[in-house]
CSV table of C-alpha atoms in Angstrom, one decimal:
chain,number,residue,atom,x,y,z
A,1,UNK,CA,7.6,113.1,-141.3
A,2,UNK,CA,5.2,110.4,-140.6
A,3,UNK,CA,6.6,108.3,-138.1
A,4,UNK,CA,4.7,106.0,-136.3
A,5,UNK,CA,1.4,105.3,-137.8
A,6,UNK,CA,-1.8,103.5,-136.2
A,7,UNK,CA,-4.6,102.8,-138.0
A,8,UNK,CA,-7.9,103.0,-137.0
A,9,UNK,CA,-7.9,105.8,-134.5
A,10,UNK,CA,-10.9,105.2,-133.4
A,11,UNK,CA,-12.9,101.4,-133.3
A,12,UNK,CA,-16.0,99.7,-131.0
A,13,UNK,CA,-16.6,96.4,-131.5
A,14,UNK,CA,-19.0,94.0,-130.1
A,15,UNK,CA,-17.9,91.4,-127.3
A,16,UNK,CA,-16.8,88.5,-129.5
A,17,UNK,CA,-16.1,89.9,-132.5
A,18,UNK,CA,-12.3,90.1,-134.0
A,19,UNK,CA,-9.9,93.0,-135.4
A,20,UNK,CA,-6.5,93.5,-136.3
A,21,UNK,CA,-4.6,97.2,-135.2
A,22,UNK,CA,-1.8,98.6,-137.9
A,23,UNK,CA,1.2,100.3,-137.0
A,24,UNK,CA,3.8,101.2,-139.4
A,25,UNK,CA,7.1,103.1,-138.9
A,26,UNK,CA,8.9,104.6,-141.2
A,27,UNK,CA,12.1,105.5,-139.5
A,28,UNK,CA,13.7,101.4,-140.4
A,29,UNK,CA,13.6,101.1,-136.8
A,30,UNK,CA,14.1,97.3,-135.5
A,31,UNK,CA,11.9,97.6,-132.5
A,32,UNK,CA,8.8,97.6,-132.3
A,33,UNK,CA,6.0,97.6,-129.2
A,34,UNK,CA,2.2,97.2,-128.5
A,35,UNK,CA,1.1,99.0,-125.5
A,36,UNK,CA,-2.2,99.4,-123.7
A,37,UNK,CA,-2.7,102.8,-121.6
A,38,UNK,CA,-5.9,102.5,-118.9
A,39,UNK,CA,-7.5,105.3,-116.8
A,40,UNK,CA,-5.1,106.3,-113.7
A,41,UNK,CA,-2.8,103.9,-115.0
A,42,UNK,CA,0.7,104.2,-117.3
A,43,UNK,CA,1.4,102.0,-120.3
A,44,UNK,CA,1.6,98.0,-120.1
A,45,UNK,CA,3.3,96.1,-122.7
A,46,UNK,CA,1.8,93.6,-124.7
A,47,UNK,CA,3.8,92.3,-127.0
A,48,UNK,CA,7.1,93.7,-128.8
A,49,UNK,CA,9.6,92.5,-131.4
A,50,UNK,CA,13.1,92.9,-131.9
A,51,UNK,CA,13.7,92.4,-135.5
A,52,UNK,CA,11.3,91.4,-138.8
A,53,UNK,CA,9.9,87.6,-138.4
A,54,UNK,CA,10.0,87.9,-134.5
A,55,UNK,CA,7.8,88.5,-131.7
A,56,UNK,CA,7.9,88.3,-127.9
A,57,UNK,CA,5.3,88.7,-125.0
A,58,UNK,CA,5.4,91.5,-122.4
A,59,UNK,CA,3.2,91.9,-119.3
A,60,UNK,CA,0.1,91.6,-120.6
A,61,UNK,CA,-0.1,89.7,-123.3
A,62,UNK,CA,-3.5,87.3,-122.9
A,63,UNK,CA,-6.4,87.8,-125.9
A,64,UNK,CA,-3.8,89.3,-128.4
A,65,UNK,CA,-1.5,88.2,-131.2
A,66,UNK,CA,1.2,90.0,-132.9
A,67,UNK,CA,2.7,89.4,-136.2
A,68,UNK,CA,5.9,91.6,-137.6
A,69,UNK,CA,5.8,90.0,-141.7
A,70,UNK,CA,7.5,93.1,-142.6
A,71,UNK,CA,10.2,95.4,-140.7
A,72,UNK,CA,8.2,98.2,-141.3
A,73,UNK,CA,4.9,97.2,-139.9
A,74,UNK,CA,3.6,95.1,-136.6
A,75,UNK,CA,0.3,94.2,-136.1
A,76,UNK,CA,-1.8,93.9,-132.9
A,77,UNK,CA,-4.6,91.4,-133.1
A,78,UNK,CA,-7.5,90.7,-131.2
A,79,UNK,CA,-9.2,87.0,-131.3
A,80,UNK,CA,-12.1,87.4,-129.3
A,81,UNK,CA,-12.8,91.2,-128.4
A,82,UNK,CA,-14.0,91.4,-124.4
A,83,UNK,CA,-14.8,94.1,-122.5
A,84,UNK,CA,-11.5,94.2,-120.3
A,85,UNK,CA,-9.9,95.0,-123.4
A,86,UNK,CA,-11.3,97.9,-123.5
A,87,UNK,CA,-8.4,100.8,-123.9
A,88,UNK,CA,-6.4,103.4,-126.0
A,89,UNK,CA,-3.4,101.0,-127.9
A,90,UNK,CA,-0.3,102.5,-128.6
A,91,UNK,CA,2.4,101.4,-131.1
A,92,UNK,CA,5.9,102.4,-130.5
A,93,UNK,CA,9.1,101.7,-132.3
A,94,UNK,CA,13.1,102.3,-131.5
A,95,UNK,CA,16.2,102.1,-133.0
A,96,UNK,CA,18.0,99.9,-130.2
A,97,UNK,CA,16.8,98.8,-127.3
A,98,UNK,CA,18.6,101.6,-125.2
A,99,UNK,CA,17.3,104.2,-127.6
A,100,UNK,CA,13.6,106.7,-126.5
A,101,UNK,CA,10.6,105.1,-128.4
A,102,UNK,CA,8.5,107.1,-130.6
A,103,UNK,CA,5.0,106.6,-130.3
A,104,UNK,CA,1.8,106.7,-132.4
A,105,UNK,CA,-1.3,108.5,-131.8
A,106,UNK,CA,-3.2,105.6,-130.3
A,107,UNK,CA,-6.3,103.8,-131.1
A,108,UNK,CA,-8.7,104.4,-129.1
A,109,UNK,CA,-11.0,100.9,-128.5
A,110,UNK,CA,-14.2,100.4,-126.9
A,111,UNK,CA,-15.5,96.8,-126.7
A,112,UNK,CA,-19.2,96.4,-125.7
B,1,UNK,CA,9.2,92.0,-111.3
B,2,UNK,CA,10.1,95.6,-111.8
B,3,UNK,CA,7.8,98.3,-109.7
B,4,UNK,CA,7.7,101.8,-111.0
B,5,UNK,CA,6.5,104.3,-108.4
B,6,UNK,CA,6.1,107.9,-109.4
B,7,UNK,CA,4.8,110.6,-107.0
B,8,UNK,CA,3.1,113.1,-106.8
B,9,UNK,CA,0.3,111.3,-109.1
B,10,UNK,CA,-1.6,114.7,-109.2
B,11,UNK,CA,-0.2,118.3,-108.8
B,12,UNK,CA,-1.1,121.7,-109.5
B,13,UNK,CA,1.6,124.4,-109.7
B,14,UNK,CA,1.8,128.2,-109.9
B,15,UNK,CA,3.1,129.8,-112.8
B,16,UNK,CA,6.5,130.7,-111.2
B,17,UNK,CA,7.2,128.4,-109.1
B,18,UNK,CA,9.2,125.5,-109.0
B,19,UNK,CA,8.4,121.7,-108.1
B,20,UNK,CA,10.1,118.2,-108.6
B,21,UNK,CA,8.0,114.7,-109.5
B,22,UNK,CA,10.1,111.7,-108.3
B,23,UNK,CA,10.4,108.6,-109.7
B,24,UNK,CA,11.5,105.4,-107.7
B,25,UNK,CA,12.1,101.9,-109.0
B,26,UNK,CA,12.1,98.6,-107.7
B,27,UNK,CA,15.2,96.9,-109.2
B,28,UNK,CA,18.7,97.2,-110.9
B,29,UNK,CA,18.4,99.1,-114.1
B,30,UNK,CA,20.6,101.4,-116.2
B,31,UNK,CA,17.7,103.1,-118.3
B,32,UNK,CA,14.9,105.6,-117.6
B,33,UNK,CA,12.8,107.5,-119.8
B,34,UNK,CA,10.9,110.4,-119.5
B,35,UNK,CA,7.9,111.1,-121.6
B,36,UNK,CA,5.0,113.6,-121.8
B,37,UNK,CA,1.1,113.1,-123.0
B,38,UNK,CA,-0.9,115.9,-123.4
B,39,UNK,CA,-4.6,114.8,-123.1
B,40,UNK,CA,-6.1,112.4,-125.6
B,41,UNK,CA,-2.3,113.0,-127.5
B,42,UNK,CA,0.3,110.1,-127.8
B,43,UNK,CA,3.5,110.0,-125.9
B,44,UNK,CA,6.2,112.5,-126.8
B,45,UNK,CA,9.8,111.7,-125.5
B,46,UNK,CA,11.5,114.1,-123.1
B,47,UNK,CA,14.7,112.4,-121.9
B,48,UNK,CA,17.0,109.4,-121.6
B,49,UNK,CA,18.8,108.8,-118.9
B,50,UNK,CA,21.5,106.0,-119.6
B,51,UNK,CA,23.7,106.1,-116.7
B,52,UNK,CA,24.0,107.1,-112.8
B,53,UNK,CA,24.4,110.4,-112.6
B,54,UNK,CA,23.4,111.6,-115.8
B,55,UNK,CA,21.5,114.8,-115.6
B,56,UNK,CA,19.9,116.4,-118.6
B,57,UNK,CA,18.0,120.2,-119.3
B,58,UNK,CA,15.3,120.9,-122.0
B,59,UNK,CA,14.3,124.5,-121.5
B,60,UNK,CA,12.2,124.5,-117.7
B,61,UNK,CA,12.6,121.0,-117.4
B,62,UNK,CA,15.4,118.8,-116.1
B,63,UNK,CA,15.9,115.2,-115.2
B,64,UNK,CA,18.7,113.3,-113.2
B,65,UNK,CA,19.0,109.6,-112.7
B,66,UNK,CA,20.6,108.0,-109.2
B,67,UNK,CA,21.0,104.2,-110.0
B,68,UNK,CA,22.4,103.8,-106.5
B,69,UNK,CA,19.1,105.2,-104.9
B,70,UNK,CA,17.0,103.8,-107.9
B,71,UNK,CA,15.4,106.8,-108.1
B,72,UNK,CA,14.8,110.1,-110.9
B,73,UNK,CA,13.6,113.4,-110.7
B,74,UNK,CA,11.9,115.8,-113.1
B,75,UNK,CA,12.2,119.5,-112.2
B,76,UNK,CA,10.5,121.9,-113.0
B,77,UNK,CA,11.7,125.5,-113.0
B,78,UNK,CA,9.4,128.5,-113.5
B,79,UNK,CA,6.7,126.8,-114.4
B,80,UNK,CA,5.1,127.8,-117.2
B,81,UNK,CA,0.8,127.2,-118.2
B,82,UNK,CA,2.0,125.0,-121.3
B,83,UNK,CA,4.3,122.1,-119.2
B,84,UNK,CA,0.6,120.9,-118.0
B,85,UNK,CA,0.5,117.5,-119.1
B,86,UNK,CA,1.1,114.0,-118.1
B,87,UNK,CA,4.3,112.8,-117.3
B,88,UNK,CA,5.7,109.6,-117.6
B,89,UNK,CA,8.8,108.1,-115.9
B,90,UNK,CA,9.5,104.1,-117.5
B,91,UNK,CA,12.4,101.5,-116.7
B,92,UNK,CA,14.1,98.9,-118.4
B,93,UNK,CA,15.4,96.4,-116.1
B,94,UNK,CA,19.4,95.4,-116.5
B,95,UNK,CA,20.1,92.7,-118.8
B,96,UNK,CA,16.3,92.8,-120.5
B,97,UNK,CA,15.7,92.8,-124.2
B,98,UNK,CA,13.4,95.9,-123.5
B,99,UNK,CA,10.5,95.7,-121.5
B,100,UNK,CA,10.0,98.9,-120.2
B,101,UNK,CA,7.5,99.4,-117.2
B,102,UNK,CA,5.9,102.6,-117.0
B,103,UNK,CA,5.1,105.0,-113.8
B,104,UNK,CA,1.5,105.8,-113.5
B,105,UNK,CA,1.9,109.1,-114.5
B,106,UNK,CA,1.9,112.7,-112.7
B,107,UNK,CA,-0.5,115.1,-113.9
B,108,UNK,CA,0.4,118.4,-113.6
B,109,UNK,CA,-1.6,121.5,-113.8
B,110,UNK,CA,0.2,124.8,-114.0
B,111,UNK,CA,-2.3,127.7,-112.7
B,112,UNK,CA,-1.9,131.3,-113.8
């Protein structure tokens, strides 16, 4: 079962520069999240949506843009890359909003 | 805004014995998660815990939720080398369309 899938794993970019993060879920769940996990720290939201064609902000949701086109996917996008958003990136999805989240294996970004 | 404090953020264990990480929160809420990471792993999902009172058991571990007291526990019973890992405690505030705030973690190291 694949789950939740993020692609790349594994990215540096170069202060400035832009990218786009995949995450697709394969379980028709309607919920979908972008977290960011720092050292010492747990997992921030970023942005999240509650259904195909919508998209909310969640704590920290400055430098990135989100866009759900389909149900299945979400993507996590990055304008302007800066070294503060330097991070793993996690994608998660759940059925309701009441139900666990299942999580990808990360991304894993370094931004020099 | 919602405060998740977990505690101990660090502990290390002997196989055998048995130890509780608490979990306290900040405001009204009806929801707590527990998670796990193992290192450089994504998040796997242990529990949900949807109303006061509710106590659940998954082999050594088991969590219980106190809305009154805002508070969870994790115990551990005869600990075991493979529960080391990062936990996770995360909230959802009452009434929100899902934001959940995450615990910093507790990393626990089981010694033989």
């Amino acid at each position: 079962n694949a789950g939740v899938t993020q692609t790349p794993k594994f990215r540096v970019l170069k202060t400035g520069q832009s990218m786009t993060l995949l995450c697709a879920q394969d379980m028709n769940h309607e919920y979908m999240y972008w977290y960011r996990q720092d050292p010492g720290m747990g997992l921030r939201l970023i942005h999240y949506s509650v259904g195909e064609g919508t998209t909310a902000k969640g704590e920290v949701p400055d430098g990135y843009n989100v866009s759900r086109l389909k149900k299945q996917n979400f993507l996590l996008g990055l304008e302007s890359a800066a070294p503060s958003q330097t991070s793993v990136y996690f994608c998660a999805s759940s059925r309701t909003a009441s139900d666990e989240a299942f999580f990808g294996q990360g991304t894993r970004l370094t931004v020099v | 805004e919602l405060k998740v404090e977990q505690n101990p953020l660090f502990l290390s264990m002997q196989e055998g014995k048995n130890y509780t990480i608490y979990c306290n929160y900040s405001t009204t809420s009806d929801r707590l998660y527990w998670y796990r990471q193992d290192p450089g792993k994504s998040l796997e999902s242990l529990f949900v815990l949807l109303s006061n009172g509710a106590v659940k058991q998954e082999g050594r571990l088991m969590a219980s939720l106190d809305t009154k007291a805002r508070l969870s526990t994790l115990h551990i019973t005869a600990a075991v080398h493979d529960l080391s890992a990062t936990y996770f405690c995360a909230v959802s505030p009452a009434g929100s369309a899902r934001q959940l705030t995450f615990g910093s973690g507790t990393q626990l190291t089981v010694l033989p």
